[in-house]
mmCIF file of C-alpha atoms in Angstrom:
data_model
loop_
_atom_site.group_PDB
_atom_site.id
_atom_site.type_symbol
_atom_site.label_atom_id
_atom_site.label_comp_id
_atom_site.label_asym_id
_atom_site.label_seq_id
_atom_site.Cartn_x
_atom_site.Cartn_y
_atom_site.Cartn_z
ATOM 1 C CA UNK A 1 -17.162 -71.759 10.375
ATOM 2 C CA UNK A 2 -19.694 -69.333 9.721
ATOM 3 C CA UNK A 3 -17.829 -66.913 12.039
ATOM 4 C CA UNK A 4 -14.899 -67.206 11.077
ATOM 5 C CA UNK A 5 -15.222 -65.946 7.206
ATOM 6 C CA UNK A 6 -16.129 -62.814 8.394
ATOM 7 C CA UNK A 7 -13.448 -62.387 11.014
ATOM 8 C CA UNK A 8 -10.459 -63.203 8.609
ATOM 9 C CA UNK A 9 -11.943 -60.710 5.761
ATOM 10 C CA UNK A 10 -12.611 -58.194 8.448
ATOM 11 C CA UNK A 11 -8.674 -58.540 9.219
ATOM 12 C CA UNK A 12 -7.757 -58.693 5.645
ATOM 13 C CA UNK A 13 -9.763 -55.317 4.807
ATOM 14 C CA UNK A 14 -8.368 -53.562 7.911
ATOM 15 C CA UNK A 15 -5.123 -54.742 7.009
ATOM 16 C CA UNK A 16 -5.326 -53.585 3.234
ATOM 17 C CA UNK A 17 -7.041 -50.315 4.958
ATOM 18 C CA UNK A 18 -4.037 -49.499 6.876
ATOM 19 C CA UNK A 19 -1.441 -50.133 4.084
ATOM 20 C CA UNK A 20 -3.256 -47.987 1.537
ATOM 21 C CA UNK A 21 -2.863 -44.966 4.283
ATOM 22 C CA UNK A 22 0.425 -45.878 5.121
ATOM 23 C CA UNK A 23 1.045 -45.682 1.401
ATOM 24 C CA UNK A 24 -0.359 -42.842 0.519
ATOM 25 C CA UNK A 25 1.097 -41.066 3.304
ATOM 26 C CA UNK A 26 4.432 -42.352 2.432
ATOM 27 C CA UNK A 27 3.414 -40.496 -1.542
ATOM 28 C CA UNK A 28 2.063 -37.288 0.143
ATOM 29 C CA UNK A 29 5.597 -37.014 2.327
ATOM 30 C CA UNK A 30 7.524 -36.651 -1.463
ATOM 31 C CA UNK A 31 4.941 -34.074 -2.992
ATOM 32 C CA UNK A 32 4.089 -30.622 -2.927
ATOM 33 C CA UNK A 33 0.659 -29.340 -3.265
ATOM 34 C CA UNK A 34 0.970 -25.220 -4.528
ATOM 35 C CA UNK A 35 -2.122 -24.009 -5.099
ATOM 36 C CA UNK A 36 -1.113 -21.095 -7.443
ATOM 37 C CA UNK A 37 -2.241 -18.883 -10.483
ATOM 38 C CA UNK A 38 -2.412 -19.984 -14.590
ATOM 39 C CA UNK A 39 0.248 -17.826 -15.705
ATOM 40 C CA UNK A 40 3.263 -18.950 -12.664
ATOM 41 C CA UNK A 41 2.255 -22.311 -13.611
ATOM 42 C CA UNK A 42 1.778 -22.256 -17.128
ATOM 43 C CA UNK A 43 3.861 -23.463 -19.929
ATOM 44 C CA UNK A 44 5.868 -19.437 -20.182
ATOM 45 C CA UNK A 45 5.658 -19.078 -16.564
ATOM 46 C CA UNK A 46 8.425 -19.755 -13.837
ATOM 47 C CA UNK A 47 6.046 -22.782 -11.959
ATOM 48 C CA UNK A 48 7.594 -25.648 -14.687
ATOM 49 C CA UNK A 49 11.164 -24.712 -14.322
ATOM 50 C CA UNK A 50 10.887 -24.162 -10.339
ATOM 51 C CA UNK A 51 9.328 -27.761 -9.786
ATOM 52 C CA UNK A 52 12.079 -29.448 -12.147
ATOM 53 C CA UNK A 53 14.626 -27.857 -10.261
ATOM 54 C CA UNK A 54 13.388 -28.177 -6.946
ATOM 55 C CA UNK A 55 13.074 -32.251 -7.443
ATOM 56 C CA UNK A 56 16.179 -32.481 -8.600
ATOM 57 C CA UNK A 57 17.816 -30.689 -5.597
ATOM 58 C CA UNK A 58 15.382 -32.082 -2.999
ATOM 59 C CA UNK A 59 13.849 -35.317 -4.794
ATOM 60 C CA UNK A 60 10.294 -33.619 -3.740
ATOM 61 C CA UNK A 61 7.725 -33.410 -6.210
ATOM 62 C CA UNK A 62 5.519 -30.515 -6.758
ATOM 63 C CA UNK A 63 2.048 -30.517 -7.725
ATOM 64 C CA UNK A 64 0.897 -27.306 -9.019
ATOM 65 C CA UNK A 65 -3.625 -26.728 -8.588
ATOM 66 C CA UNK A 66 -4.837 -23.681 -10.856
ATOM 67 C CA UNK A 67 -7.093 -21.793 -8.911
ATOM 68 C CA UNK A 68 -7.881 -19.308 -10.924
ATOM 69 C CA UNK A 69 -5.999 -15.840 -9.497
ATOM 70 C CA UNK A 70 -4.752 -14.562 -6.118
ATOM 71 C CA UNK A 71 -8.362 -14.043 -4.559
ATOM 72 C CA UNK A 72 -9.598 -17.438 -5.647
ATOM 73 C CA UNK A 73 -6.886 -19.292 -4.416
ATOM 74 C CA UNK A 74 -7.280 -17.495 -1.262
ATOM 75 C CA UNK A 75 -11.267 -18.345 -1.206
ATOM 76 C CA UNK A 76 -10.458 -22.086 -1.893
ATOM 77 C CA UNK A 77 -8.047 -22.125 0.786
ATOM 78 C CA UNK A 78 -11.116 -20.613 3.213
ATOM 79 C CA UNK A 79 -13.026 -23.381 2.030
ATOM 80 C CA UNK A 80 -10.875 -26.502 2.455
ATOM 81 C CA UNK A 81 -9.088 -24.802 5.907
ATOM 82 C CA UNK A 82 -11.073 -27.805 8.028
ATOM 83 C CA UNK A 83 -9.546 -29.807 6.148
ATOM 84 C CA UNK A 84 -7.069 -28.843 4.397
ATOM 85 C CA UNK A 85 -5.711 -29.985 0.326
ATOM 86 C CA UNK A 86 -2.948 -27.401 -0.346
ATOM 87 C CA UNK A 87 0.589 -27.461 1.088
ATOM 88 C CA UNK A 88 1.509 -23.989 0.084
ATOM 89 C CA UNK A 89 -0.729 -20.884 -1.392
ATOM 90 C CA UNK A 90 1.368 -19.235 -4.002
ATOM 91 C CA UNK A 91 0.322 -15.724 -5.414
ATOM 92 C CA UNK A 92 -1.622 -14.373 -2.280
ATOM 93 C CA UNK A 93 -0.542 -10.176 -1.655
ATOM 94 C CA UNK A 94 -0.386 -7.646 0.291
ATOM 95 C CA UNK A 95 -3.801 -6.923 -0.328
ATOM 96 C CA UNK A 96 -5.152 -10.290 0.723
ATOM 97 C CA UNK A 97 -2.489 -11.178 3.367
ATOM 98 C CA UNK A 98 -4.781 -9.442 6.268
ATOM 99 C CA UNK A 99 -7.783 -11.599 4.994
ATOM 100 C CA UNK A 100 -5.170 -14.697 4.786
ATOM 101 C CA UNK A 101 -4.065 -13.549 8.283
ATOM 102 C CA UNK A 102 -7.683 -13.337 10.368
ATOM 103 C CA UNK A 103 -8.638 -16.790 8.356
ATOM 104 C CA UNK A 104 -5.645 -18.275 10.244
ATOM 105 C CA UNK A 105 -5.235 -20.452 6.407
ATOM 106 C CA UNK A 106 -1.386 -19.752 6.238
ATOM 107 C CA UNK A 107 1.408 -20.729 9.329
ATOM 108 C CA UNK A 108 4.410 -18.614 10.373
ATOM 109 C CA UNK A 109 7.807 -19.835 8.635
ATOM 110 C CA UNK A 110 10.902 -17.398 8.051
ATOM 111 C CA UNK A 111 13.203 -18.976 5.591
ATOM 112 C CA UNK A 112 16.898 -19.615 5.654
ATOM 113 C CA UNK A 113 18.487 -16.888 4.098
ATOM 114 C CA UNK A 114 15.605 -14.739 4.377
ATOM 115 C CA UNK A 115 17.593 -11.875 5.918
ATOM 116 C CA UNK A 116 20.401 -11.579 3.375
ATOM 117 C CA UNK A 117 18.173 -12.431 0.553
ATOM 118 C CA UNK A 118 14.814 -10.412 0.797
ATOM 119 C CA UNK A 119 14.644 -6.471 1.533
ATOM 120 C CA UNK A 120 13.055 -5.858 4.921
ATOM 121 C CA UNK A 121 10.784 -3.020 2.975
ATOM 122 C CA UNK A 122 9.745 -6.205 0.715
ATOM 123 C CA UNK A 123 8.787 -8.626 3.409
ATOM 124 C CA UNK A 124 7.727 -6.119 6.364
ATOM 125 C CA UNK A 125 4.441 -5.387 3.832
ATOM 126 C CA UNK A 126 3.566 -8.176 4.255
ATOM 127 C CA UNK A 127 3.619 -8.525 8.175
ATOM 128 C CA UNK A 128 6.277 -9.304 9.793
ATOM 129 C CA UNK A 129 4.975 -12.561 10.818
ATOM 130 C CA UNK A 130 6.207 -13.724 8.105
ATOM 131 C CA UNK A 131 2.660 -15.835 7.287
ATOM 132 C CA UNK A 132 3.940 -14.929 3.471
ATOM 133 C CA UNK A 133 7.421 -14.957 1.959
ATOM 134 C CA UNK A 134 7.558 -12.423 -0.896
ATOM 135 C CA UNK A 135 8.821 -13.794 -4.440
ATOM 136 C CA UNK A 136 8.419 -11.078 -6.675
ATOM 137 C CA UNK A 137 7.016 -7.170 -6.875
ATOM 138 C CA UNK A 138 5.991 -4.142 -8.800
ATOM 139 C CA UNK A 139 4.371 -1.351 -9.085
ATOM 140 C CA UNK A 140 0.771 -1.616 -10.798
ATOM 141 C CA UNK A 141 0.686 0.855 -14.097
ATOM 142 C CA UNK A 142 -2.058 1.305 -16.936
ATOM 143 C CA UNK A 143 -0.383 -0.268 -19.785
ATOM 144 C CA UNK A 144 -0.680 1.739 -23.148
ATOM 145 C CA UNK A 145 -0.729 0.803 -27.041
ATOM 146 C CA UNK A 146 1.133 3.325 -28.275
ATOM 147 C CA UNK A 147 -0.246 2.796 -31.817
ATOM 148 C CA UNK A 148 -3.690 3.239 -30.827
ATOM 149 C CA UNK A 149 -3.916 6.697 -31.972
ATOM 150 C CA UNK A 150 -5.383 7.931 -28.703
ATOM 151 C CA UNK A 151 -3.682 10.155 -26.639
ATOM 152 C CA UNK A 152 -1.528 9.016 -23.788
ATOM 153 C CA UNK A 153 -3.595 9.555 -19.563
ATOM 154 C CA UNK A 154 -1.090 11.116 -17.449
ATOM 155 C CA UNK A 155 -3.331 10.490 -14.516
ATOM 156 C CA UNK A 156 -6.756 8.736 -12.815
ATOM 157 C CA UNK A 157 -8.214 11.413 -13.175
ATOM 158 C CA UNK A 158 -7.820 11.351 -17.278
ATOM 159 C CA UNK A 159 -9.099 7.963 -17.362
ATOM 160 C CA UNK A 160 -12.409 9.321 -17.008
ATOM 161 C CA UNK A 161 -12.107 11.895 -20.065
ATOM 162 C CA UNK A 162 -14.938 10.395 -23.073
ATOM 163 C CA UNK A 163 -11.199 9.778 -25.370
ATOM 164 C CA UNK A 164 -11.070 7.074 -23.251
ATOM 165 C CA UNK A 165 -14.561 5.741 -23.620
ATOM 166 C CA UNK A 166 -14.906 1.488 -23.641
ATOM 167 C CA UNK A 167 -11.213 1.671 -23.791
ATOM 168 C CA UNK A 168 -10.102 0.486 -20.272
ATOM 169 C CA UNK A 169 -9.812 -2.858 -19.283
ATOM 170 C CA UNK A 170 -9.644 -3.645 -15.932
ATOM 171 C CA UNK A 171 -10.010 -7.138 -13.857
ATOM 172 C CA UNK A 172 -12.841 -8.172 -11.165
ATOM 173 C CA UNK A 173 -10.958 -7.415 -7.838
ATOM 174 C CA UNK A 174 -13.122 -9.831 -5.974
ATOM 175 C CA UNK A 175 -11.417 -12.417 -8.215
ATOM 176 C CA UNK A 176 -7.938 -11.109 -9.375
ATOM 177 C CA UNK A 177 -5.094 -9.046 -7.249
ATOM 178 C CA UNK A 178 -4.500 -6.969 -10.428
ATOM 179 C CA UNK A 179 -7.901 -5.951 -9.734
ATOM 180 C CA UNK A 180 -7.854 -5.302 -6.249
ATOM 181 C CA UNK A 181 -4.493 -3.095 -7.097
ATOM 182 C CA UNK A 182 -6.619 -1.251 -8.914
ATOM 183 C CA UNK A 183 -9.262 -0.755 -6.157
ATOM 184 C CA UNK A 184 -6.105 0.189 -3.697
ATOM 185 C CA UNK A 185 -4.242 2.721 -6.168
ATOM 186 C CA UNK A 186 -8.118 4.540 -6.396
ATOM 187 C CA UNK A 187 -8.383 4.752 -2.807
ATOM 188 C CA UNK A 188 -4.588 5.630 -2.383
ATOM 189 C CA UNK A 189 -5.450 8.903 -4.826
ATOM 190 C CA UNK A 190 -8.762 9.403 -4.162
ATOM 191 C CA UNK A 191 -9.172 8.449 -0.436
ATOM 192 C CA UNK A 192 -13.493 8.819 1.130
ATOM 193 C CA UNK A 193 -14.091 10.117 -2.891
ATOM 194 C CA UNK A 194 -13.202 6.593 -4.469
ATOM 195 C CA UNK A 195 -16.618 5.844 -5.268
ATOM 196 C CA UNK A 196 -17.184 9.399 -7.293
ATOM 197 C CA UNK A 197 -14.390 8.227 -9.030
ATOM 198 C CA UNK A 198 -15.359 5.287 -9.877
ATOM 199 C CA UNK A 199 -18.974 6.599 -11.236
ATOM 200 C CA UNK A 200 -16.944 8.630 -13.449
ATOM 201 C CA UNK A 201 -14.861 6.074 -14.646
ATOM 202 C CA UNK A 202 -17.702 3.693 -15.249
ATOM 203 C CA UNK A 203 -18.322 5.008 -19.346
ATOM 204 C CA UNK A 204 -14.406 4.195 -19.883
ATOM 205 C CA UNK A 205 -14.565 0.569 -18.771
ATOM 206 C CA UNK A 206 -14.224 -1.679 -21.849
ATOM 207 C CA UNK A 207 -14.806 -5.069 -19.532
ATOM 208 C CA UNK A 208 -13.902 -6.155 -16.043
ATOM 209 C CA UNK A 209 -12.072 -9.734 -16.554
ATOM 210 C CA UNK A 210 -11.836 -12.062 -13.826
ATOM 211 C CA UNK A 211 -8.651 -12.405 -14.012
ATOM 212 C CA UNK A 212 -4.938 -11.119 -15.121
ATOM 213 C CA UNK A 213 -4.359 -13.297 -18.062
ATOM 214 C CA UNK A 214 -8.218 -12.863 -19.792
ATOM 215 C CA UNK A 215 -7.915 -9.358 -19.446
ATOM 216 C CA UNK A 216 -4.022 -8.785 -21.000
ATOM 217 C CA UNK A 217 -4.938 -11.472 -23.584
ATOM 218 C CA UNK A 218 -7.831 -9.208 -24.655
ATOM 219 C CA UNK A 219 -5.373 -5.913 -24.506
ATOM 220 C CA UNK A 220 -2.366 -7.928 -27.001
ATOM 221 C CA UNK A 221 -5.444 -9.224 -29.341
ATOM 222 C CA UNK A 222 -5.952 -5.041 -29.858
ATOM 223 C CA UNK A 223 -9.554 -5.406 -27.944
ATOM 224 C CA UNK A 224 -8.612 -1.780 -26.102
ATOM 225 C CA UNK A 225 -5.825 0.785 -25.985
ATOM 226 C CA UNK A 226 -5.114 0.638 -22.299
ATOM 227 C CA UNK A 227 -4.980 -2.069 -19.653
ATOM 228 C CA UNK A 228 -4.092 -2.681 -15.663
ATOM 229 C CA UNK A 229 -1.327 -4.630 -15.247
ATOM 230 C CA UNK A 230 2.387 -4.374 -13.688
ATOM 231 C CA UNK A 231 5.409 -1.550 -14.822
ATOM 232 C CA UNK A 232 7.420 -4.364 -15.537
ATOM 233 C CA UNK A 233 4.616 -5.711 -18.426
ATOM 234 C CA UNK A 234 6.599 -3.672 -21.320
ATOM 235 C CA UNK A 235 9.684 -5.419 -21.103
ATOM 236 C CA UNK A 236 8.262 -8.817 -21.996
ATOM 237 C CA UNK A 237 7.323 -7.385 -25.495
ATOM 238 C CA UNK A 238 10.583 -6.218 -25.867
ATOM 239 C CA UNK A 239 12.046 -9.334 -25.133
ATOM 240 C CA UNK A 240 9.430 -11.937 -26.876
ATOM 241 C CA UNK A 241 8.424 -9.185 -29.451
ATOM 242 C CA UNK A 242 10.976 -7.138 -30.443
ATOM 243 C CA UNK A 243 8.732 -3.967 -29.932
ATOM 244 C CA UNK A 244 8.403 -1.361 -27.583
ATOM 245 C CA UNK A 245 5.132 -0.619 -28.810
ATOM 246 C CA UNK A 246 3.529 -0.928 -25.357
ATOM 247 C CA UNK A 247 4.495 1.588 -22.825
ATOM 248 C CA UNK A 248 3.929 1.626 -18.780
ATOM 249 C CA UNK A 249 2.531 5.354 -17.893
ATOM 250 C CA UNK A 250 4.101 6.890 -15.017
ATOM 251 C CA UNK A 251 1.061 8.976 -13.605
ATOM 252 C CA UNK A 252 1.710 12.198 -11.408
ATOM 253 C CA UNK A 253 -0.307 10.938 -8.192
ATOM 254 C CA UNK A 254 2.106 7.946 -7.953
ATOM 255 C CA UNK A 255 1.119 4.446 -8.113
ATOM 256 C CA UNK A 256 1.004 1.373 -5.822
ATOM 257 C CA UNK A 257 2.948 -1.706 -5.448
ATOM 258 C CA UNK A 258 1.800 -5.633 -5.383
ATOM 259 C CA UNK A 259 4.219 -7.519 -3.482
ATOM 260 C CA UNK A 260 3.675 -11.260 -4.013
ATOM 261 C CA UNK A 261 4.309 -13.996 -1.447
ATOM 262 C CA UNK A 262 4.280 -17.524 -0.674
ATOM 263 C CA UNK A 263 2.809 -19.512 2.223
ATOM 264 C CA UNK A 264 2.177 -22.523 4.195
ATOM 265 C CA UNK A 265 -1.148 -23.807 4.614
ATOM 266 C CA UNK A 266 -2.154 -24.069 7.935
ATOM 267 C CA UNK A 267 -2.601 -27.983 8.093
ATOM 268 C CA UNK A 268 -0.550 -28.741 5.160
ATOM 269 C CA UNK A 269 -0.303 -32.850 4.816
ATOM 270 C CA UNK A 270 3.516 -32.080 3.917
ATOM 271 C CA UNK A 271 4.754 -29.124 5.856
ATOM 272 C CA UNK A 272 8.365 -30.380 5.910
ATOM 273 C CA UNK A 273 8.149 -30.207 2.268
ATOM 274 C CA UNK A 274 6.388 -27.096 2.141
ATOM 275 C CA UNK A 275 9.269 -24.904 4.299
ATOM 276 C CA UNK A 276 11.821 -26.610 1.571
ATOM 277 C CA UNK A 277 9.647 -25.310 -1.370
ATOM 278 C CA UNK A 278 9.336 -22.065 0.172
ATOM 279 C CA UNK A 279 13.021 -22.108 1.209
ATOM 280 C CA UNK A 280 13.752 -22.802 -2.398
ATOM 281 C CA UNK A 281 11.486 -20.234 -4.036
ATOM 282 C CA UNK A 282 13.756 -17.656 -2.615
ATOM 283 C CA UNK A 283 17.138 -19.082 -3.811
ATOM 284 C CA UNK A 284 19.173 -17.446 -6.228
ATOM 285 C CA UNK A 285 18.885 -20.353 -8.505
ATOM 286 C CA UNK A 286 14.755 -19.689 -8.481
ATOM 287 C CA UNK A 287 14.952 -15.489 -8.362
ATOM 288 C CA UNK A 288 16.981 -15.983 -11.450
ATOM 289 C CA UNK A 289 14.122 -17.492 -13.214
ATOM 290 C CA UNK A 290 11.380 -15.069 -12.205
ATOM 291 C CA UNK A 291 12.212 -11.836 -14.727
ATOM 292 C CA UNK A 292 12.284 -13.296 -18.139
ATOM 293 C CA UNK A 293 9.223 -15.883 -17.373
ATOM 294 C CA UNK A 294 7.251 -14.096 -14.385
ATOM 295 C CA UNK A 295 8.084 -10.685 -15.696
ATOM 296 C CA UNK A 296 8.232 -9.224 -12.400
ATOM 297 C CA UNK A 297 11.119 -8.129 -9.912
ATOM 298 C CA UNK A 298 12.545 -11.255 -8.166
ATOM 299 C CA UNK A 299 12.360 -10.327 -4.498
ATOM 300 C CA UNK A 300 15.905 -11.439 -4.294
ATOM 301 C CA UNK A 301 17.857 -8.174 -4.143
ATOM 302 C CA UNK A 302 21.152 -10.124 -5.504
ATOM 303 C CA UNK A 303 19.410 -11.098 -9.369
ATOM 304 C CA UNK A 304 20.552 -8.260 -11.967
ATOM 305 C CA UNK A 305 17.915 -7.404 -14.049
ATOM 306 C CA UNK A 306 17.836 -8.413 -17.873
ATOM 307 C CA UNK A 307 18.457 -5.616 -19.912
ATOM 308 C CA UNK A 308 14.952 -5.852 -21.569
ATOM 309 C CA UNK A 309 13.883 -3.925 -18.171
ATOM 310 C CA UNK A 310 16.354 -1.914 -18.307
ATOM 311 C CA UNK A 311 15.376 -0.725 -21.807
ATOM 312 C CA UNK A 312 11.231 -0.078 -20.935
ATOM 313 C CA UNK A 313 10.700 -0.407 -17.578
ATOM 314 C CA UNK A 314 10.105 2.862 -15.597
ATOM 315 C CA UNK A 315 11.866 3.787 -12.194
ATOM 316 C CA UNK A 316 10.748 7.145 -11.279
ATOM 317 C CA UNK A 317 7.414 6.512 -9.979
ATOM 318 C CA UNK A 318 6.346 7.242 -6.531
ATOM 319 C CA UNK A 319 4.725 4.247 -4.836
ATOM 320 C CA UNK A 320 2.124 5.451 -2.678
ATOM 321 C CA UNK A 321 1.099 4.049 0.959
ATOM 322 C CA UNK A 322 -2.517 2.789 1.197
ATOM 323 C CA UNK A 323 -4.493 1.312 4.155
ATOM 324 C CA UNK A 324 -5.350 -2.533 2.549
ATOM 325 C CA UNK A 325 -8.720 -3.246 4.806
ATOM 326 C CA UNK A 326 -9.972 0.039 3.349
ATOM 327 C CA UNK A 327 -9.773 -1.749 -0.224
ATOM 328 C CA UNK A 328 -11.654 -5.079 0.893
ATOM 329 C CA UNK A 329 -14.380 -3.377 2.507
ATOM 330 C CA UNK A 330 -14.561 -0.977 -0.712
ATOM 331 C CA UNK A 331 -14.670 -4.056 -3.127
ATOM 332 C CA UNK A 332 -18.730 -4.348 -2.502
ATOM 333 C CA UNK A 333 -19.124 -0.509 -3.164
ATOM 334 C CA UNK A 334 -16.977 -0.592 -6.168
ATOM 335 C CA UNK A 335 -18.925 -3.282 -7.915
ATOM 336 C CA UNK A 336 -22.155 -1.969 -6.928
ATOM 337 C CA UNK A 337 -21.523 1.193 -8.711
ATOM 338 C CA UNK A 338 -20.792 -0.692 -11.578
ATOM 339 C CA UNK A 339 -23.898 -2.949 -11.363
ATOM 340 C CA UNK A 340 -26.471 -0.089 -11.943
#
């Protein structure tokens, strides 16, 4: 009698075992794990309005995890890749899609639609492996407070005049893709002389943030004159604020462009679910929702613009090509400069 205790508990753990697994299993096949970025899945960002919409047209549940910004979510995707947490990684770039790429963290998955949705310019800088589905884009711009009462750069180079002493605010690019754009558009100008530049730009750096929505928060609260962040930034404040107080500056050299993307985690407990999220993010019914929350350009060349872009947003600005392993290897020189 002894004996047999054991045995039957043994059979009723197993048992209990096997039907929490086949439960939770059963759970993970209805959600969607996004690791993303605070401000897509914060209260004014697109992520809320995406996931309600997405349940309702697929019954799938989404499950957004903050990581931080672009770079981080990329690092914690390095991390887990043996065993993997995330369905999808929302908010990696071009900038981070080669690192993404020799991690092998993301699969391959076209769309539907893809073709007649997405401009081959769009997705093709990405790969064309389509490891990342672009969402949104724009060019990255130094956004200006017109009411500082400093005068206006009209270059790079100008950033490094003493006017614009502790007035810069930039973001940590090891952390945030606004701040690896940064890194890019110096090597795009400046090519082998980035890091004289960046000695010279040193005195104008109010603070490095380590991310996009520290640094802009610190730029609205009047903390400095002149911030990195996208062309399409001003046309939020026209919309929210009634003001076109803060102005994207075109710059003679051209600038560079961020193109976002999507993609699915190589491992992902749900990848059925995770080609229908992607699938959706590209929909008209999504697109529609990324200008007036994301303040970007939907990647979906069908969505007309709100006219708050149309009002503040510049179009004449050459976007300038860039070679994007150059910029991760620089990242270590960059910051070392600015350590000393």
């Amino acid at each position: 009698m002894k004996r047999i205790v054991p045995i039957f508990l043994c059979i009723f753990l197993s048992i209990t075992s096997l039907s929490f697994a086949s439960g939770r299993k059963t759970e993970r096949a209805r959600e969607v794990v996004v690791y993303t970025y605070d401000s897509f899945m914060g209260e004014w960002g697109p992520g809320p309005q995406i996931a309600r919409d997405f349940e309702a047209a697929t019954g799938l549940k989404v499950t957004y995890v903050n990581c931080g910004d672009g770079a981080q979510i990329l690092s914690k995707a390095v991390l887990e890749k043996n065993a993997p947490q995330s369905d999808v990684l929302l908010g990696l770039d071009n900038n981070l899609v080669n690192k993404a790429r020799a991690e092998k963290v993301l699969l391959n998955y076209k769309p539907k639609n893809a073709d007649a949705l997405i401009p081959a310019e769009l997705h093709e800088s990405l790969g064309t492996d389509w490891v990342l589905t672009p969402y949104d884009y724009s060019q990255f711009a130094m956004i200006y407070d017109s009411k500082s009462g400093i005068p206006a750069p009209e270059s790079l180079e100008d950033l490094t005049n003493p006017v614009y002493a502790k007035k810069i605010i930039l973001m940590d690019p090891r952390t945030s893709t606004p701040g690896l754009g940064f890194a890019a558009w110096t090597i795009a100008v400046f090519g082998g002389k980035y890091t004289d530049y960046w000695k010279q730009l040193k005195p104008s750096i109010l603070t490095m943030s380590p991310g996009w929505s520290a640094g802009y928060g610190l730029f609205t609260k009047g903390e400095a004159p002149l911030v990195i962040s996208y062309m399409t930034s001003p046309a939020y404040h026209v919309y929210a604020d009634k003001t076109d107080r803060y102005k994207a500056l075109v710059f003679k050299e051209g600038h560079v462009q961020q193109v976002e993307g999507a993609g699915i985690t190589n491992g992902a407990q749900n990848e059925k679910g995770a080609e229908a999220f992607i699938d959706y993010l590209i929909s008209d019914a999504a697109q529609n929702t990324i200008p007036l929350t994301q303040w970007m350009n939907p990647a979906d060349k069908n969505v007309t613009l709100p006219d708050c872009y149309k009002e503040v947003v510049p179009t004449d600005a050459k976007t300038l090509s860039y070679d994007a392993d150059k910029v991760s290897a620089a990242v270590t020189n960059i910051m070392n400069i600015l350590s000393e």
